[in-house]
Tab-separated table of C-alpha atoms in Angstrom:
chain	number	residue	atom	x	y	z
V	98	MET	CA	0.000	0.000	0.000
V	99	ASN	CA	1.482	3.390	-0.951
V	100	LYS	CA	1.825	6.278	1.504
V	101	LEU	CA	-1.091	8.245	0.091
V	102	VAL	CA	-3.449	5.286	0.521
V	103	GLN	CA	-2.095	4.620	4.003
V	104	THR	CA	-2.606	8.247	5.000
V	105	THR	CA	-6.144	8.318	3.609
V	106	ALA	CA	-7.021	5.089	5.392
V	107	ALA	CA	-5.557	6.318	8.678
V	108	THR	CA	-7.451	9.590	8.403
V	109	ALA	CA	-10.734	7.827	7.717
V	110	LEU	CA	-10.188	5.466	10.645
V	111	ALA	CA	-9.369	8.322	13.019
V	112	VAL	CA	-12.456	10.295	12.025
V	113	CYS	CA	-14.611	7.171	12.299
V	114	VAL	CA	-13.321	6.356	15.778
V	115	ALA	CA	-13.832	9.946	16.944
V	116	GLY	CA	-17.342	9.980	15.595
V	117	THR	CA	-18.350	6.881	17.550
V	118	ALA	CA	-16.611	7.804	20.795
V	119	SER	CA	-18.717	8.507	23.823
V	120	ALA	CA	-19.002	12.017	25.244
V	121	GLN	CA	-16.119	13.071	27.460
V	122	ASP	CA	-14.882	16.049	29.394
V	123	THR	CA	-13.000	18.708	27.468
V	124	VAL	CA	-9.214	18.512	27.726
V	125	GLU	CA	-7.750	22.016	27.996
V	126	LEU	CA	-4.109	22.587	27.125
V	127	SER	CA	-1.947	25.649	27.704
V	128	MET	CA	0.336	26.524	24.765
V	129	ALA	CA	3.531	28.524	25.309
V	130	THR	CA	4.880	30.424	22.289
V	131	PRO	CA	7.970	32.509	21.486
V	132	TRP	CA	5.840	35.027	19.579
V	133	ALA	CA	4.760	38.357	21.037
V	134	GLY	CA	2.018	38.652	18.440
V	135	GLY	CA	1.610	39.209	14.739
V	136	HIS	CA	1.734	36.694	11.930
V	137	TRP	CA	3.624	33.804	13.562
V	138	LEU	CA	1.143	33.736	16.424
V	139	GLU	CA	-1.941	34.276	14.273
V	140	ILE	CA	-1.152	32.149	11.209
V	141	GLY	CA	0.695	29.403	13.076
V	142	ALA	CA	-0.144	28.808	16.728
V	143	LYS	CA	-3.735	30.006	16.702
V	144	SER	CA	-4.472	28.230	13.431
V	145	TYR	CA	-3.396	24.914	14.961
V	146	ALA	CA	-5.511	25.558	18.055
V	147	ARG	CA	-8.586	26.243	15.889
V	148	ASN	CA	-8.011	23.161	13.772
V	149	VAL	CA	-7.670	20.918	16.830
V	150	GLU	CA	-10.838	22.266	18.385
V	151	ASP	CA	-12.768	21.852	15.125
V	152	LEU	CA	-11.554	18.332	14.364
V	153	THR	CA	-12.104	17.056	17.908
V	154	GLU	CA	-15.507	18.793	18.035
V	155	GLY	CA	-14.406	20.737	21.093
V	156	ARG	CA	-13.083	17.789	23.085
V	157	VAL	CA	-9.572	19.300	23.021
V	158	LYS	CA	-9.191	23.031	23.542
V	159	ILE	CA	-5.838	24.833	23.304
V	160	ASN	CA	-5.341	28.159	25.047
V	161	VAL	CA	-2.567	30.072	23.245
V	162	PHE	CA	-0.322	32.367	25.304
V	163	PRO	CA	2.044	35.001	23.853
V	164	ALA	CA	5.775	35.125	24.507
V	165	GLY	CA	6.738	35.432	28.156
V	166	ALA	CA	3.329	34.606	29.600
V	167	LEU	CA	4.265	31.062	30.641
V	168	GLY	CA	8.046	31.236	30.467
V	169	PRO	CA	10.970	32.902	28.666
V	170	ALA	CA	10.252	33.472	24.970
V	171	LEU	CA	13.316	31.552	23.789
V	172	ASP	CA	12.826	28.666	26.237
V	173	VAL	CA	9.515	27.223	25.031
V	174	THR	CA	10.876	23.673	24.900
V	175	GLU	CA	12.131	23.845	28.481
V	176	THR	CA	8.812	25.329	29.607
V	177	VAL	CA	7.024	22.309	28.108
V	178	GLN	CA	9.544	19.796	29.434
V	179	MET	CA	9.025	21.069	32.981
V	180	GLY	CA	5.250	20.966	32.655
V	181	ILE	CA	4.829	24.700	33.178
V	182	ALA	CA	2.975	24.627	29.859
V	183	ASP	CA	1.169	21.574	28.505
V	184	MET	CA	2.485	22.257	25.019
V	185	GLY	CA	4.362	24.783	22.937
V	186	HIS	CA	4.522	26.262	19.460
V	187	ALA	CA	8.229	25.810	18.832
V	188	TRP	CA	10.962	26.553	16.317
V	189	GLY	CA	14.036	24.337	16.240
V	190	GLY	CA	16.380	27.297	15.904
V	191	TYR	CA	15.693	28.226	19.515
V	192	ASP	CA	16.957	24.802	20.633
V	193	TRP	CA	20.212	25.416	18.840
V	194	SER	CA	22.373	25.380	21.954
V	195	VAL	CA	21.124	21.923	22.948
V	196	ASP	CA	21.519	20.135	19.627
V	197	ARG	CA	22.612	21.476	16.224
V	198	THR	CA	20.271	18.936	14.581
V	199	SER	CA	17.527	21.444	15.343
V	200	ALA	CA	18.660	23.452	12.305
V	201	LEU	CA	17.907	20.599	9.916
V	202	PHE	CA	14.307	20.517	11.103
V	203	GLY	CA	13.844	24.219	11.794
V	204	GLY	CA	15.396	25.453	8.551
V	205	TRP	CA	18.984	26.020	7.424
V	206	PRO	CA	20.880	27.536	4.463
V	207	GLY	CA	21.487	24.215	2.707
V	208	GLY	CA	18.038	22.896	3.423
V	209	PRO	CA	14.660	22.458	1.733
V	210	THR	CA	12.226	25.021	0.366
V	211	PRO	CA	8.698	25.066	1.848
V	212	GLU	CA	7.450	22.576	-0.762
V	213	GLU	CA	10.485	20.328	-0.300
V	214	TYR	CA	10.087	20.303	3.482
V	215	MET	CA	6.516	19.051	3.188
V	216	MET	CA	7.562	16.400	0.667
V	217	TRP	CA	10.417	15.211	2.890
V	218	MET	CA	8.140	14.985	5.910
V	219	TYR	CA	5.142	13.290	4.326
V	220	ASN	CA	6.621	11.422	1.338
V	221	GLY	CA	9.971	10.633	2.950
V	222	ASN	CA	11.326	9.878	6.421
V	223	GLY	CA	11.240	13.428	7.777
V	224	LEU	CA	8.193	13.068	10.009
V	225	GLU	CA	9.379	9.847	11.605
V	226	LEU	CA	12.874	11.208	12.196
V	227	TRP	CA	11.439	14.424	13.629
V	228	LYS	CA	9.311	12.599	16.189
V	229	GLU	CA	12.117	10.246	17.192
V	230	TRP	CA	14.595	13.109	17.585
V	231	ARG	CA	12.273	15.266	19.712
V	232	ALA	CA	11.421	12.309	21.958
V	233	ASP	CA	15.048	11.181	22.345
V	234	VAL	CA	16.759	14.542	22.844
V	235	PHE	CA	13.995	16.629	24.451
V	236	ASP	CA	11.554	14.082	25.896
V	237	VAL	CA	8.526	15.715	24.248
V	238	VAL	CA	5.911	14.582	21.726
V	239	ALA	CA	6.168	16.524	18.463
V	240	ILE	CA	3.732	17.285	15.646
V	241	PRO	CA	5.036	19.501	12.812
V	242	CYS	CA	2.426	22.231	12.509
V	243	GLY	CA	3.597	24.975	10.170
V	244	VAL	CA	5.904	25.787	7.298
V	245	THR	CA	7.170	29.317	6.660
V	246	GLU	CA	8.286	31.112	3.552
V	247	THR	CA	11.725	31.766	2.117
V	248	GLU	CA	12.932	34.829	4.008
V	249	VAL	CA	14.334	38.140	2.822
V	250	PHE	CA	18.133	37.684	2.792
V	251	MET	CA	18.777	40.883	4.729
V	252	HIS	CA	17.937	44.535	5.287
V	253	SER	CA	21.218	46.407	5.197
V	254	HIS	CA	23.011	49.734	5.211
V	255	LYS	CA	25.391	48.189	2.682
V	256	LYS	CA	24.502	46.788	-0.740
V	257	VAL	CA	25.271	43.067	-0.911
V	258	GLN	CA	25.157	41.043	-4.143
V	259	THR	CA	28.302	38.910	-4.358
V	260	PRO	CA	30.392	36.841	-1.927
V	261	GLU	CA	32.944	39.664	-1.922
V	262	ASP	CA	30.319	42.065	-0.561
V	263	LEU	CA	29.973	39.927	2.565
V	264	GLN	CA	33.544	40.559	3.689
V	265	GLY	CA	33.546	42.386	7.035
V	266	LEU	CA	29.744	42.717	7.169
V	267	LYS	CA	28.380	42.837	10.739
V	268	LEU	CA	25.129	40.853	10.643
V	269	ARG	CA	22.460	40.122	13.220
V	270	THR	CA	21.316	36.530	12.728
V	271	SER	CA	20.650	33.269	14.584
V	272	SER	CA	20.762	29.475	14.370
V	273	ALA	CA	22.912	27.770	11.711
V	274	TRP	CA	23.631	30.914	9.694
V	275	ALA	CA	25.377	32.420	12.727
V	276	GLU	CA	28.070	29.732	12.383
V	277	ILE	CA	28.049	29.402	8.585
V	278	ALA	CA	28.202	33.077	7.564
V	279	PRO	CA	31.634	33.617	9.194
V	280	LYS	CA	33.012	31.115	6.668
V	281	LEU	CA	32.167	33.794	4.086
V	282	GLY	CA	33.789	36.656	5.981
V	283	VAL	CA	30.741	37.843	7.938
V	284	SER	CA	30.868	38.918	11.583
V	285	THR	CA	27.663	37.624	13.200
V	286	VAL	CA	25.805	38.910	16.247
V	287	THR	CA	22.877	37.165	17.952
V	288	LEU	CA	20.297	39.524	19.439
V	289	PRO	CA	16.811	38.914	20.865
V	290	GLY	CA	13.921	40.047	18.686
V	291	SER	CA	13.212	43.070	20.871
V	292	GLU	CA	16.637	44.564	20.043
V	293	VAL	CA	16.793	43.935	16.297
V	294	PHE	CA	15.099	47.126	15.066
V	295	SER	CA	17.120	49.474	17.265
V	296	ALA	CA	20.405	47.730	16.413
V	297	LEU	CA	19.771	48.225	12.694
V	298	GLU	CA	18.478	51.772	13.141
V	299	ARG	CA	21.491	52.868	15.206
V	300	GLN	CA	23.853	50.919	12.902
V	301	VAL	CA	25.145	48.797	15.753
V	302	VAL	CA	25.018	46.169	13.009
V	303	ASP	CA	25.310	46.678	9.252
V	304	ALA	CA	22.477	44.309	8.430
V	305	ILE	CA	19.816	42.027	9.904
V	306	GLU	CA	17.810	39.026	8.770
V	307	TRP	CA	14.349	38.442	10.161
V	308	GLY	CA	11.528	36.970	8.085
V	309	GLY	CA	9.626	37.224	4.838
V	310	PRO	CA	8.266	40.396	3.222
V	311	GLY	CA	5.113	40.348	5.361
V	312	GLY	CA	6.870	40.165	8.687
V	313	ASN	CA	9.630	42.569	7.694
V	314	LEU	CA	7.185	45.180	6.422
V	315	GLN	CA	5.341	44.877	9.719
V	316	GLU	CA	8.602	45.528	11.591
V	317	GLY	CA	9.469	48.565	9.432
V	318	PHE	CA	13.018	47.552	8.526
V	319	ASP	CA	12.596	49.065	5.051
V	320	LYS	CA	12.275	52.513	6.633
V	321	ILE	CA	15.646	52.450	8.428
V	322	ALA	CA	17.998	50.639	6.012
V	323	PRO	CA	18.279	51.526	2.300
V	324	TYR	CA	18.804	48.027	0.874
V	325	MET	CA	16.725	44.852	0.912
V	326	MET	CA	18.468	41.743	-0.476
V	327	MET	CA	16.654	38.685	-1.851
V	328	PRO	CA	16.163	35.726	-1.913
V	329	GLY	CA	16.932	34.442	1.572
V	330	VAL	CA	19.532	31.778	0.887
V	331	HIS	CA	20.210	31.712	4.644
V	332	SER	CA	16.665	30.434	5.266
V	333	ARG	CA	14.955	28.814	2.293
V	334	ALA	CA	12.157	27.775	4.646
V	335	ALA	CA	11.524	26.957	8.289
V	336	VAL	CA	9.172	24.568	10.013
V	337	HIS	CA	7.450	24.960	13.359
V	338	ASP	CA	6.362	22.065	15.496
V	339	CYS	CA	3.753	21.754	18.212
V	340	ILE	CA	5.418	19.952	21.124
V	341	PHE	CA	3.647	18.345	24.055
V	342	ASN	CA	4.621	17.453	27.581
V	343	GLU	CA	4.289	13.653	27.725
V	344	THR	CA	2.051	13.712	30.811
V	345	ALA	CA	-0.324	16.195	29.171
V	346	TRP	CA	-0.292	14.234	25.886
V	347	ASN	CA	-1.172	10.971	27.624
V	348	LYS	CA	-4.316	12.537	29.086
V	349	ILE	CA	-5.753	12.859	25.570
V	350	PRO	CA	-7.682	9.842	24.200
V	351	GLU	CA	-5.891	8.062	21.362
V	352	SER	CA	-8.693	8.850	18.918
V	353	ASP	CA	-8.228	12.582	19.519
V	354	GLN	CA	-4.440	12.260	19.376
V	355	LYS	CA	-4.878	10.974	15.816
V	356	LEU	CA	-7.043	13.956	14.977
V	357	MET	CA	-4.417	16.296	16.435
V	358	GLU	CA	-1.875	14.752	14.052
V	359	ILE	CA	-4.247	15.517	11.180
V	360	ALA	CA	-4.634	19.062	12.519
V	361	GLY	CA	-0.865	19.424	12.174
V	362	ARG	CA	-1.025	18.556	8.472
V	363	LEU	CA	-3.936	20.908	7.968
V	364	THR	CA	-2.018	23.718	9.659
V	365	MET	CA	0.933	23.064	7.359
V	366	LEU	CA	-1.408	23.932	4.485
V	367	ASP	CA	-2.871	26.916	6.350
V	368	THR	CA	0.584	28.381	6.984
V	369	TYR	CA	1.914	27.655	3.492
V	370	LEU	CA	-1.011	29.487	1.926
V	371	GLY	CA	-1.224	32.146	4.628
V	372	TYR	CA	2.401	33.256	4.378
V	373	ALA	CA	2.241	33.273	0.578
V	374	GLU	CA	-0.802	35.551	0.592
V	375	MET	CA	0.619	37.874	3.245
V	376	ASP	CA	4.039	38.096	1.586
V	377	LEU	CA	2.697	38.805	-1.899
V	378	THR	CA	0.605	41.682	-0.561
V	379	ALA	CA	3.514	43.048	1.459
V	380	PHE	CA	5.954	42.676	-1.439
V	381	GLU	CA	3.731	44.771	-3.676
V	382	THR	CA	3.568	47.450	-0.975
V	383	LEU	CA	7.354	47.409	-0.610
V	384	LYS	CA	7.796	47.791	-4.371
V	385	THR	CA	5.337	50.658	-4.772
V	386	GLU	CA	5.354	52.565	-1.488
V	387	SER	CA	8.681	51.946	0.265
V	388	PRO	CA	11.937	53.880	-0.197
V	389	VAL	CA	13.969	50.657	0.054
V	390	GLU	CA	16.070	49.517	-2.915
V	391	MET	CA	15.438	45.853	-3.722
V	392	VAL	CA	18.551	43.901	-4.692
V	393	LYS	CA	18.632	40.385	-6.159
V	394	ILE	CA	21.752	38.555	-5.035
V	395	ASP	CA	24.025	36.945	-7.638
V	396	GLN	CA	24.016	33.215	-8.258
V	397	SER	CA	27.649	33.227	-7.133
V	398	LEU	CA	26.549	34.216	-3.627
V	399	VAL	CA	23.857	31.521	-3.582
V	400	GLU	CA	26.452	28.923	-4.584
V	401	ALA	CA	28.993	30.162	-2.033
V	402	ALA	CA	26.433	30.076	0.795
V	403	THR	CA	25.280	26.595	-0.207
V	404	ALA	CA	28.849	25.268	-0.348
V	405	ALA	CA	29.691	26.772	3.066
V	406	SER	CA	26.487	25.296	4.497
V	407	ASN	CA	27.261	21.803	3.285
V	408	GLU	CA	30.810	22.099	4.609
V	409	TRP	CA	29.399	23.066	8.000
V	410	ALA	CA	26.937	20.156	7.899
V	411	VAL	CA	29.715	17.651	7.238
V	412	GLU	CA	31.609	19.078	10.218
V	413	GLN	CA	28.567	18.671	12.472
V	414	SER	CA	27.995	15.128	11.239
V	415	ALA	CA	31.444	14.090	12.415
V	416	SER	CA	30.547	14.585	16.086
V	417	ASN	CA	26.748	14.325	16.263
V	418	GLU	CA	25.049	11.043	15.382
V	419	TRP	CA	21.569	12.525	15.229
V	420	PHE	CA	22.766	15.295	12.939
V	421	LYS	CA	24.514	12.802	10.652
V	422	LYS	CA	21.444	10.575	10.438
V	423	VAL	CA	19.049	13.414	9.610
V	424	TYR	CA	21.444	15.255	7.281
V	425	GLU	CA	22.149	12.175	5.183
V	426	ASP	CA	18.473	11.294	4.913
V	427	GLN	CA	17.399	14.847	4.063
V	428	SER	CA	20.191	15.280	1.502
V	429	ALA	CA	19.383	11.996	-0.234
V	430	PHE	CA	15.711	12.897	-0.430
V	431	LEU	CA	16.423	16.341	-1.891
V	432	GLU	CA	18.705	14.836	-4.517
V	433	GLY	CA	15.825	12.574	-5.521
V	434	LEU	CA	13.657	15.613	-6.269
V	435	SER	CA	15.912	16.930	-9.036
V	436	GLY	CA	13.597	15.599	-11.723
V	437	LEU	CA	10.795	17.920	-10.608
V	438	SER	CA	12.494	20.917	-12.219
V	439	GLU	CA	12.460	19.128	-15.562
V	440	PHE	CA	8.688	18.822	-15.846
V	441	ARG	CA	7.263	21.290	-13.326
V	442	PHE	CA	7.051	25.067	-13.283
V	443	ALA	CA	8.370	26.746	-10.149
V	444	PRO	CA	5.708	28.673	-8.199
V	445	GLY	CA	5.229	32.069	-9.820
V	446	SER	CA	7.177	31.268	-13.007
V	447	ARG	CA	5.392	32.284	-16.231
């Protein structure tokens, strides 16, 4: 039986079981997030909460809390591990200090695009590896529940197009790119989100990377730095996961757990479409109403960043078994997708 048939059968079984289950008390879960508000909270975390409530017909209700309400914004995983929150809306990049493998799931410069991430997870081994890794390293139950767009490469006081333009650049960034960019001559600085705007405005840093056009327009980076470089080779895509404290997860009936898995897939679609819509609208605004100069980076820079990323990944693989296992699987899967470009149009190509 192929994976599509298996998935369809599993979905039908889960819905059937839920429909015949007897009435039960509502299970309420508290969700910690690293997001103070805006699109990541609205399109991602709250979308998953709505989908869970709808699919379980109200038997499982998720109360979403903004950053800092249940614990430190960058420590969502720890907050869930300790049971302070029942679950969290997480991004692997924030678990960087614990295990570099987080970059391969959360998004990294040599990694998949949004479409490729979903293919790897649901047509390949990505989902299984993700769950095993989260359980083994962090002792939480994980459901991937959102895919983000390719980011803007940077907003900068200096025009950057080629690898040579990166030499000596002081860049605010995070996760894998903070270790990879120095291979290309960049000086990297990690700052919390609350300090990014002021650091760019006061030119404490030359450039920053943040998110896609929608999020960056919302932050106003185009008003304080003259150049906006694209596409975001440092982050071709990122994936969020909804993680659960094991004790909280085990309180949920198995039939509803299955529906919560389905809610994760549905939220992947919600976020994929939601970010695309938001970014297209914002990009048009940036082109027509913003003073920022849009710069397309050269293919030479894309190739240099990709080569440095793969070099970094090989280095990580030498000392981290989980990283090696995931990197090799992800790389092999992506190589197997090369034929798509021969018979498919890329999104937006005409």
